[in-house]
PDB file of C-alpha atoms in Angstrom:
ATOM      1  CA  MET Z 392       3.693  -1.206   0.874  1.00 34.00           C
ATOM      2  CA  ALA Z 393       2.938   2.308   1.246  1.00 40.00           C
ATOM      3  CA  GLY Z 394       0.694   3.914  -1.476  1.00 44.00           C
ATOM      4  CA  GLN Z 395      -2.553   5.012  -1.695  1.00 42.00           C
ATOM      5  CA  PRO Z 396      -5.940   2.880  -1.942  1.00 40.00           C
ATOM      6  CA  LEU Z 397      -6.799   2.065  -5.174  1.00 39.00           C
ATOM      7  CA  GLN Z 398      -9.880   3.166  -7.089  1.00 38.00           C
ATOM      8  CA  PRO Z 399     -12.718   0.595  -7.225  1.00 37.00           C
ATOM      9  CA  PRO Z 400     -12.957  -1.763  -8.916  1.00 36.00           C
ATOM     10  CA  LEU Z 401     -10.694  -3.686  -6.791  1.00 37.00           C
ATOM     11  CA  SER Z 402     -10.889  -1.343  -3.508  1.00 36.00           C
ATOM     12  CA  GLU Z 403     -14.151  -2.801  -1.971  1.00 35.00           C
ATOM     13  CA  SER Z 404     -13.619  -6.475  -0.542  1.00 34.00           C
ATOM     14  CA  LEU Z 405     -14.819  -9.072  -3.293  1.00 36.00           C
ATOM     15  CA  ASP Z 406     -15.983 -11.392  -0.670  1.00 35.00           C
ATOM     16  CA  ARG Z 407     -18.708  -9.260   0.631  1.00 37.00           C
ATOM     17  CA  GLN Z 408     -19.788  -7.268  -2.129  1.00 42.00           C
ATOM     18  CA  SER Z 409     -18.160  -6.692  -5.865  1.00 50.00           C
ATOM     19  CA  PRO Z 410     -20.133  -4.087  -7.910  1.00 66.00           C
ATOM     20  CA  ALA Z 411     -21.766  -5.836 -11.185  1.00 74.00           C
ATOM     21  CA  ARG Z 412     -20.498  -3.019 -13.448  1.00 71.00           C
ATOM     22  CA  ALA Z 413     -16.835  -3.443 -12.284  1.00 75.00           C
ATOM     23  CA  LEU Z 414     -17.237  -7.719 -12.988  1.00 79.00           C
ATOM     24  CA  ASP Z 415     -18.349  -6.375 -16.559  1.00 80.00           C
ATOM     25  CA  TYR Z 416     -15.651  -4.082 -16.796  1.00 79.00           C
ATOM     26  CA  LEU Z 417     -13.221  -6.948 -15.917  1.00 80.00           C
ATOM     27  CA  THR Z 418     -14.576  -9.790 -18.181  1.00 80.00           C
ATOM     28  CA  GLU Z 419     -14.423  -7.064 -21.118  1.00 79.00           C
ATOM     29  CA  HIS Z 420     -10.996  -6.125 -20.653  1.00 74.00           C
ATOM     30  CA  ARG Z 421      -9.647 -10.137 -19.286  1.00 74.00           C
ATOM     31  CA  THR Z 422      -7.516 -11.803 -22.195  1.00 70.00           C
ATOM     32  CA  PRO Z 423     -10.018 -14.519 -24.194  1.00 64.00           C
ATOM     33  CA  ASP Z 424      -9.706 -17.667 -22.671  1.00 62.00           C
ATOM     34  CA  GLY Z 425      -9.345 -19.403 -26.941  1.00 57.00           C
ATOM     35  CA  GLY Z 426      -5.840 -17.259 -27.104  1.00 60.00           C
ATOM     36  CA  THR Z 427      -6.465 -15.307 -29.918  1.00 62.00           C
ATOM     37  CA  ASP Z 428      -9.733 -16.296 -31.546  1.00 66.00           C
ATOM     38  CA  PRO Z 429     -12.143 -13.864 -31.928  1.00 66.00           C
ATOM     39  CA  ASP Z 430     -14.787 -15.952 -31.917  1.00 70.00           C
ATOM     40  CA  VAL Z 431     -14.626 -17.493 -28.270  1.00 69.00           C
ATOM     41  CA  PRO Z 432     -16.456 -14.679 -25.852  1.00 69.00           C
ATOM     42  CA  PRO Z 433     -14.550 -14.228 -22.710  1.00 68.00           C
ATOM     43  CA  ARG Z 434     -15.719 -16.019 -20.002  1.00 78.00           C
ATOM     44  CA  ALA Z 435     -17.242 -13.878 -17.113  1.00 83.00           C
ATOM     45  CA  VAL Z 436     -15.296 -12.468 -14.336  1.00 84.00           C
ATOM     46  CA  GLY Z 437     -17.191 -14.043 -10.961  1.00 85.00           C
ATOM     47  CA  VAL Z 438     -15.645 -12.992  -7.189  1.00 82.00           C
ATOM     48  CA  ASP Z 439     -13.574 -16.046  -7.006  1.00 86.00           C
ATOM     49  CA  ASP Z 440     -11.898 -14.727 -10.477  1.00 85.00           C
ATOM     50  CA  ALA Z 441     -11.223 -11.105  -9.285  1.00 82.00           C
ATOM     51  CA  THR Z 442      -9.860 -12.275  -5.610  1.00 83.00           C
ATOM     52  CA  ASP Z 443      -7.179 -14.621  -7.570  1.00 86.00           C
ATOM     53  CA  ALA Z 444      -6.099 -12.158  -9.487  1.00 84.00           C
ATOM     54  CA  LEU Z 445      -5.163 -10.033  -6.062  1.00 83.00           C
ATOM     55  CA  ARG Z 446      -3.810 -12.916  -4.485  1.00 87.00           C
ATOM     56  CA  CYS Z 447      -1.370 -13.108  -7.641  1.00 86.00           C
ATOM     57  CA  LEU Z 448      -1.042  -9.431  -7.577  1.00 87.00           C
ATOM     58  CA  HIS Z 449      -0.189  -9.383  -4.408  1.00 88.00           C
ATOM     59  CA  ARG Z 450       2.145 -12.443  -4.182  1.00 90.00           C
ATOM     60  CA  LEU Z 451       4.198 -10.619  -7.131  1.00 89.00           C
ATOM     61  CA  SER Z 452       4.360  -6.871  -4.871  1.00 87.00           C
ATOM     62  CA  LEU Z 453       2.089  -4.987  -7.410  1.00 87.00           C
ATOM     63  CA  VAL Z 454      -0.696  -4.844  -4.463  1.00 87.00           C
ATOM     64  CA  ASP Z 455      -0.619  -5.290  -1.058  1.00 87.00           C
ATOM     65  CA  HIS Z 456      -3.756  -7.180  -0.098  1.00 85.00           C
ATOM     66  CA  THR Z 457      -5.222  -8.031   3.136  1.00 84.00           C
ATOM     67  CA  PRO Z 458      -8.933  -9.237   3.143  1.00 82.00           C
ATOM     68  CA  ASN Z 459      -9.233  -8.268   6.574  1.00 82.00           C
ATOM     69  CA  ALA Z 460      -8.997  -5.051   7.002  1.00 75.00           C
ATOM     70  CA  PRO Z 461     -12.309  -3.435   6.673  1.00 75.00           C
ATOM     71  CA  HIS Z 462     -12.483  -0.877   3.795  1.00 74.00           C
ATOM     72  CA  GLN Z 463      -8.395  -1.114   2.800  1.00 72.00           C
ATOM     73  CA  GLU Z 464      -8.625  -4.476   1.461  1.00 78.00           C
ATOM     74  CA  VAL Z 465      -6.086  -3.755  -1.691  1.00 81.00           C
ATOM     75  CA  ARG Z 466      -3.413  -0.661  -1.673  1.00 82.00           C
ATOM     76  CA  VAL Z 467      -0.979   0.041  -4.575  1.00 84.00           C
ATOM     77  CA  HIS Z 468       2.097   1.616  -4.776  1.00 84.00           C
ATOM     78  CA  ASN Z 469       1.817   5.370  -6.146  1.00 85.00           C
ATOM     79  CA  LEU Z 470       4.175   4.326  -8.515  1.00 88.00           C
ATOM     80  CA  VAL Z 471       2.775   1.535  -9.617  1.00 88.00           C
ATOM     81  CA  GLN Z 472      -0.507   4.080  -9.761  1.00 86.00           C
ATOM     82  CA  ARG Z 473       1.097   6.026 -11.958  1.00 89.00           C
ATOM     83  CA  ALA Z 474       2.699   3.348 -14.419  1.00 90.00           C
ATOM     84  CA  THR Z 475      -0.661   1.670 -15.272  1.00 87.00           C
ATOM     85  CA  ARG Z 476      -2.633   5.452 -15.336  1.00 88.00           C
ATOM     86  CA  GLU Z 477      -0.183   5.601 -18.658  1.00 91.00           C
ATOM     87  CA  ALA Z 478       0.197   3.058 -20.473  1.00 92.00           C
ATOM     88  CA  LEU Z 479      -3.655   3.377 -20.796  1.00 90.00           C
ATOM     89  CA  ARG Z 480      -4.719   5.317 -24.234  1.00 93.00           C
ATOM     90  CA  PRO Z 481      -6.648   7.904 -23.134  1.00 93.00           C
ATOM     91  CA  ALA Z 482     -10.604   6.678 -24.335  1.00 93.00           C
ATOM     92  CA  ALA Z 483      -9.670   3.129 -22.030  1.00 91.00           C
ATOM     93  CA  ARG Z 484      -8.850   5.081 -19.190  1.00 93.00           C
ATOM     94  CA  ASP Z 485     -11.689   7.497 -19.650  1.00 94.00           C
ATOM     95  CA  MET Z 486     -13.804   4.168 -19.784  1.00 91.00           C
ATOM     96  CA  ALA Z 487     -11.741   2.812 -16.808  1.00 90.00           C
ATOM     97  CA  ALA Z 488     -12.489   5.911 -14.411  1.00 93.00           C
ATOM     98  CA  ARG Z 489     -16.375   5.591 -15.447  1.00 94.00           C
ATOM     99  CA  THR Z 490     -15.975   1.850 -14.474  1.00 90.00           C
ATOM    100  CA  CYS Z 491     -14.797   2.816 -10.549  1.00 90.00           C
ATOM    101  CA  ALA Z 492     -17.010   5.951 -10.443  1.00 94.00           C
ATOM    102  CA  ASP Z 493     -19.724   3.768 -11.831  1.00 92.00           C
ATOM    103  CA  ALA Z 494     -18.607   0.780  -9.141  1.00 88.00           C
ATOM    104  CA  LEU Z 495     -17.801   3.291  -6.387  1.00 91.00           C
ATOM    105  CA  TYR Z 496     -21.168   4.742  -6.689  1.00 93.00           C
ATOM    106  CA  GLU Z 497     -22.814   1.636  -6.718  1.00 89.00           C
ATOM    107  CA  ALA Z 498     -20.934   0.174  -3.441  1.00 87.00           C
ATOM    108  CA  TRP Z 499     -22.013   3.244  -1.493  1.00 91.00           C
ATOM    109  CA  PRO Z 500     -24.720   2.363   1.123  1.00 90.00           C
ATOM    110  CA  GLU Z 501     -27.955   4.470   0.814  1.00 87.00           C
ATOM    111  CA  VAL Z 502     -27.682   5.104   4.595  1.00 88.00           C
ATOM    112  CA  GLU Z 503     -24.206   5.813   5.572  1.00 89.00           C
ATOM    113  CA  ARG Z 504     -24.162   3.974   9.484  1.00 90.00           C
ATOM    114  CA  ASP Z 505     -20.467   3.172   8.985  1.00 90.00           C
ATOM    115  CA  THR Z 506     -17.926   5.790   9.410  1.00 89.00           C
ATOM    116  CA  VAL Z 507     -14.906   4.308   8.273  1.00 89.00           C
ATOM    117  CA  LEU Z 508     -16.543   3.549   5.089  1.00 91.00           C
ATOM    118  CA  GLY Z 509     -17.619   6.396   3.965  1.00 92.00           C
ATOM    119  CA  GLN Z 510     -14.421   7.976   4.445  1.00 92.00           C
ATOM    120  CA  ALA Z 511     -12.690   5.432   2.431  1.00 91.00           C
ATOM    121  CA  LEU Z 512     -15.524   5.809  -0.134  1.00 94.00           C
ATOM    122  CA  ARG Z 513     -14.594   9.731   0.328  1.00 95.00           C
ATOM    123  CA  ALA Z 514     -10.877   9.136   0.101  1.00 93.00           C
ATOM    124  CA  ASN Z 515     -11.325   6.832  -3.174  1.00 92.00           C
ATOM    125  CA  THR Z 516     -13.401   9.305  -5.185  1.00 95.00           C
ATOM    126  CA  ALA Z 517     -11.115  11.997  -4.395  1.00 95.00           C
ATOM    127  CA  THR Z 518      -8.207  10.142  -5.725  1.00 93.00           C
ATOM    128  CA  LEU Z 519     -10.422   8.893  -8.804  1.00 94.00           C
ATOM    129  CA  THR Z 520     -10.872  12.788  -9.206  1.00 95.00           C
ATOM    130  CA  ALA Z 521      -7.339  14.030  -9.119  1.00 94.00           C
ATOM    131  CA  HIS Z 522      -5.927  11.981 -11.705  1.00 93.00           C
ATOM    132  CA  ALA Z 523      -9.473  11.622 -14.410  1.00 93.00           C
ATOM    133  CA  ALA Z 524     -11.757  14.666 -13.255  1.00 94.00           C
ATOM    134  CA  ASP Z 525     -12.483  15.235 -17.226  1.00 94.00           C
ATOM    135  CA  ALA Z 526     -13.697  11.587 -17.270  1.00 95.00           C
ATOM    136  CA  LEU Z 527     -16.691  11.763 -14.808  1.00 96.00           C
ATOM    137  CA  TRP Z 528     -18.067  15.312 -16.686  1.00 96.00           C
ATOM    138  CA  GLN Z 529     -18.592  13.016 -19.885  1.00 93.00           C
ATOM    139  CA  PRO Z 530     -20.884  13.220 -20.779  1.00 93.00           C
ATOM    140  CA  ASP Z 531     -22.617  14.476 -17.859  1.00 95.00           C
ATOM    141  CA  GLY Z 532     -21.417  14.573 -13.991  1.00 96.00           C
ATOM    142  CA  HIS Z 533     -21.831  10.905 -12.762  1.00 96.00           C
ATOM    143  CA  PRO Z 534     -23.380  11.025  -9.632  1.00 96.00           C
ATOM    144  CA  VAL Z 535     -20.376   9.633  -7.080  1.00 96.00           C
ATOM    145  CA  LEU Z 536     -19.074  13.098  -7.726  1.00 97.00           C
ATOM    146  CA  PHE Z 537     -22.723  15.055  -5.933  1.00 96.00           C
ATOM    147  CA  HIS Z 538     -23.305  12.017  -3.700  1.00 96.00           C
ATOM    148  CA  THR Z 539     -19.257  12.376  -1.894  1.00 96.00           C
ATOM    149  CA  GLY Z 540     -20.368  16.242  -1.224  1.00 96.00           C
ATOM    150  CA  ASN Z 541     -23.708  15.159   0.227  1.00 95.00           C
ATOM    151  CA  SER Z 542     -21.871  12.481   2.322  1.00 96.00           C
ATOM    152  CA  LEU Z 543     -19.762  14.807   3.414  1.00 95.00           C
ATOM    153  CA  GLY Z 544     -22.801  17.460   4.715  1.00 95.00           C
ATOM    154  CA  HIS Z 545     -24.305  14.159   6.488  1.00 93.00           C
ATOM    155  CA  THR Z 546     -21.838  12.724   8.418  1.00 93.00           C
ATOM    156  CA  GLY Z 547     -21.773  16.226   9.933  1.00 93.00           C
ATOM    157  CA  LEU Z 548     -19.219  17.929   7.949  1.00 94.00           C
ATOM    158  CA  VAL Z 549     -21.220  20.844   6.851  1.00 95.00           C
ATOM    159  CA  THR Z 550     -18.930  23.318   5.742  1.00 95.00           C
ATOM    160  CA  ALA Z 551     -16.710  20.941   4.140  1.00 96.00           C
ATOM    161  CA  ALA Z 552     -20.023  19.939   2.521  1.00 96.00           C
ATOM    162  CA  ARG Z 553     -20.338  24.237   1.313  1.00 96.00           C
ATOM    163  CA  ALA Z 554     -16.759  23.832  -0.036  1.00 96.00           C
ATOM    164  CA  TYR Z 555     -16.983  20.677  -2.031  1.00 97.00           C
ATOM    165  CA  PHE Z 556     -20.166  22.174  -3.652  1.00 97.00           C
ATOM    166  CA  GLN Z 557     -18.479  25.725  -4.295  1.00 97.00           C
ATOM    167  CA  ASP Z 558     -15.613  23.529  -6.160  1.00 97.00           C
ATOM    168  CA  LEU Z 559     -18.455  21.266  -7.517  1.00 97.00           C
ATOM    169  CA  HIS Z 560     -20.550  23.539  -9.117  1.00 97.00           C
ATOM    170  CA  THR Z 561     -17.569  25.323 -10.677  1.00 97.00           C
ATOM    171  CA  ALA Z 562     -16.367  22.326 -12.452  1.00 97.00           C
ATOM    172  CA  ALA Z 563     -19.748  21.631 -13.483  1.00 97.00           C
ATOM    173  CA  ARG Z 564     -19.939  25.129 -15.114  1.00 97.00           C
ATOM    174  CA  GLN Z 565     -17.224  24.936 -16.787  1.00 96.00           C
ATOM    175  CA  ASN Z 566     -17.429  21.341 -18.063  1.00 96.00           C
ATOM    176  CA  LEU Z 567     -21.135  21.680 -18.812  1.00 96.00           C
ATOM    177  CA  GLY Z 568     -21.807  24.976 -19.053  1.00 96.00           C
ATOM    178  CA  PRO Z 569     -24.165  27.324 -16.542  1.00 96.00           C
ATOM    179  CA  ASP Z 570     -28.000  25.914 -17.711  1.00 96.00           C
ATOM    180  CA  HIS Z 571     -26.716  21.865 -17.640  1.00 96.00           C
ATOM    181  CA  PRO Z 572     -29.119  20.470 -15.409  1.00 96.00           C
ATOM    182  CA  ASP Z 573     -26.061  18.870 -13.443  1.00 97.00           C
ATOM    183  CA  THR Z 574     -24.839  22.709 -13.240  1.00 96.00           C
ATOM    184  CA  LEU Z 575     -28.213  23.957 -11.396  1.00 96.00           C
ATOM    185  CA  ALA Z 576     -27.806  20.397  -8.613  1.00 96.00           C
ATOM    186  CA  ALA Z 577     -24.689  21.295  -8.073  1.00 96.00           C
ATOM    187  CA  ARG Z 578     -25.302  25.048  -7.265  1.00 96.00           C
ATOM    188  CA  HIS Z 579     -29.038  23.738  -5.330  1.00 96.00           C
ATOM    189  CA  TYR Z 580     -26.476  21.593  -3.260  1.00 96.00           C
ATOM    190  CA  LEU Z 581     -24.746  24.393  -2.203  1.00 96.00           C
ATOM    191  CA  ALA Z 582     -27.545  26.406  -1.589  1.00 95.00           C
ATOM    192  CA  TYR Z 583     -29.051  23.637   0.736  1.00 95.00           C
ATOM    193  CA  TRP Z 584     -25.380  23.141   2.863  1.00 95.00           C
ATOM    194  CA  ARG Z 585     -25.191  26.959   2.759  1.00 93.00           C
ATOM    195  CA  GLY Z 586     -27.835  26.978   4.876  1.00 91.00           C
ATOM    196  CA  ARG Z 587     -27.629  24.149   6.485  1.00 87.00           C
ATOM    197  CA  ARG Z 588     -23.907  25.705   8.268  1.00 72.00           C
ATOM    198  CA  GLY Z 589     -26.008  29.403   8.692  1.00 69.00           C
ATOM    199  CA  MET Z 590     -24.721  31.105   6.239  1.00 57.00           C
TER     200      MET Z 590
END
């Protein structure tokens, strides 16, 4: 099945690591066990529940779930992704985007030793940003936006990091204003990676 990596919460291997924020989101949005009884709270979603859901979606050909493929366990065709996004109300779409960003940030190791994982996390962040940039700037810039640029620089892609922070600084000014702490942080990182590049 062709497609792009699914943005978290499902893109990480649920057997090895499952960001708590993603499981909380799934718990909040699951069908209650009591049917339509609003007094019955939903049962918490665990790793096994999420894995079972992925296997069901795989059987229905809605996702490609290959648990043994490092950092690409779940892939979703672009049309399925688009239909899913368009079916959500704007507030739900924004909440899902922030949850995805939280899960990405939580899954990102402090020190990147696995370049393939770093590349997959950056690709998922780019896809998420392409479809939900506005949500990632409310109420402030999401930390995953800054982490992505620094990841580029720390893996030796200094020119790409400088260009990334140039764009991020522009987006921060547009979304938050010139004096917001996140705008100033983006400018700081831009200066830092510009200096590392020798400009």
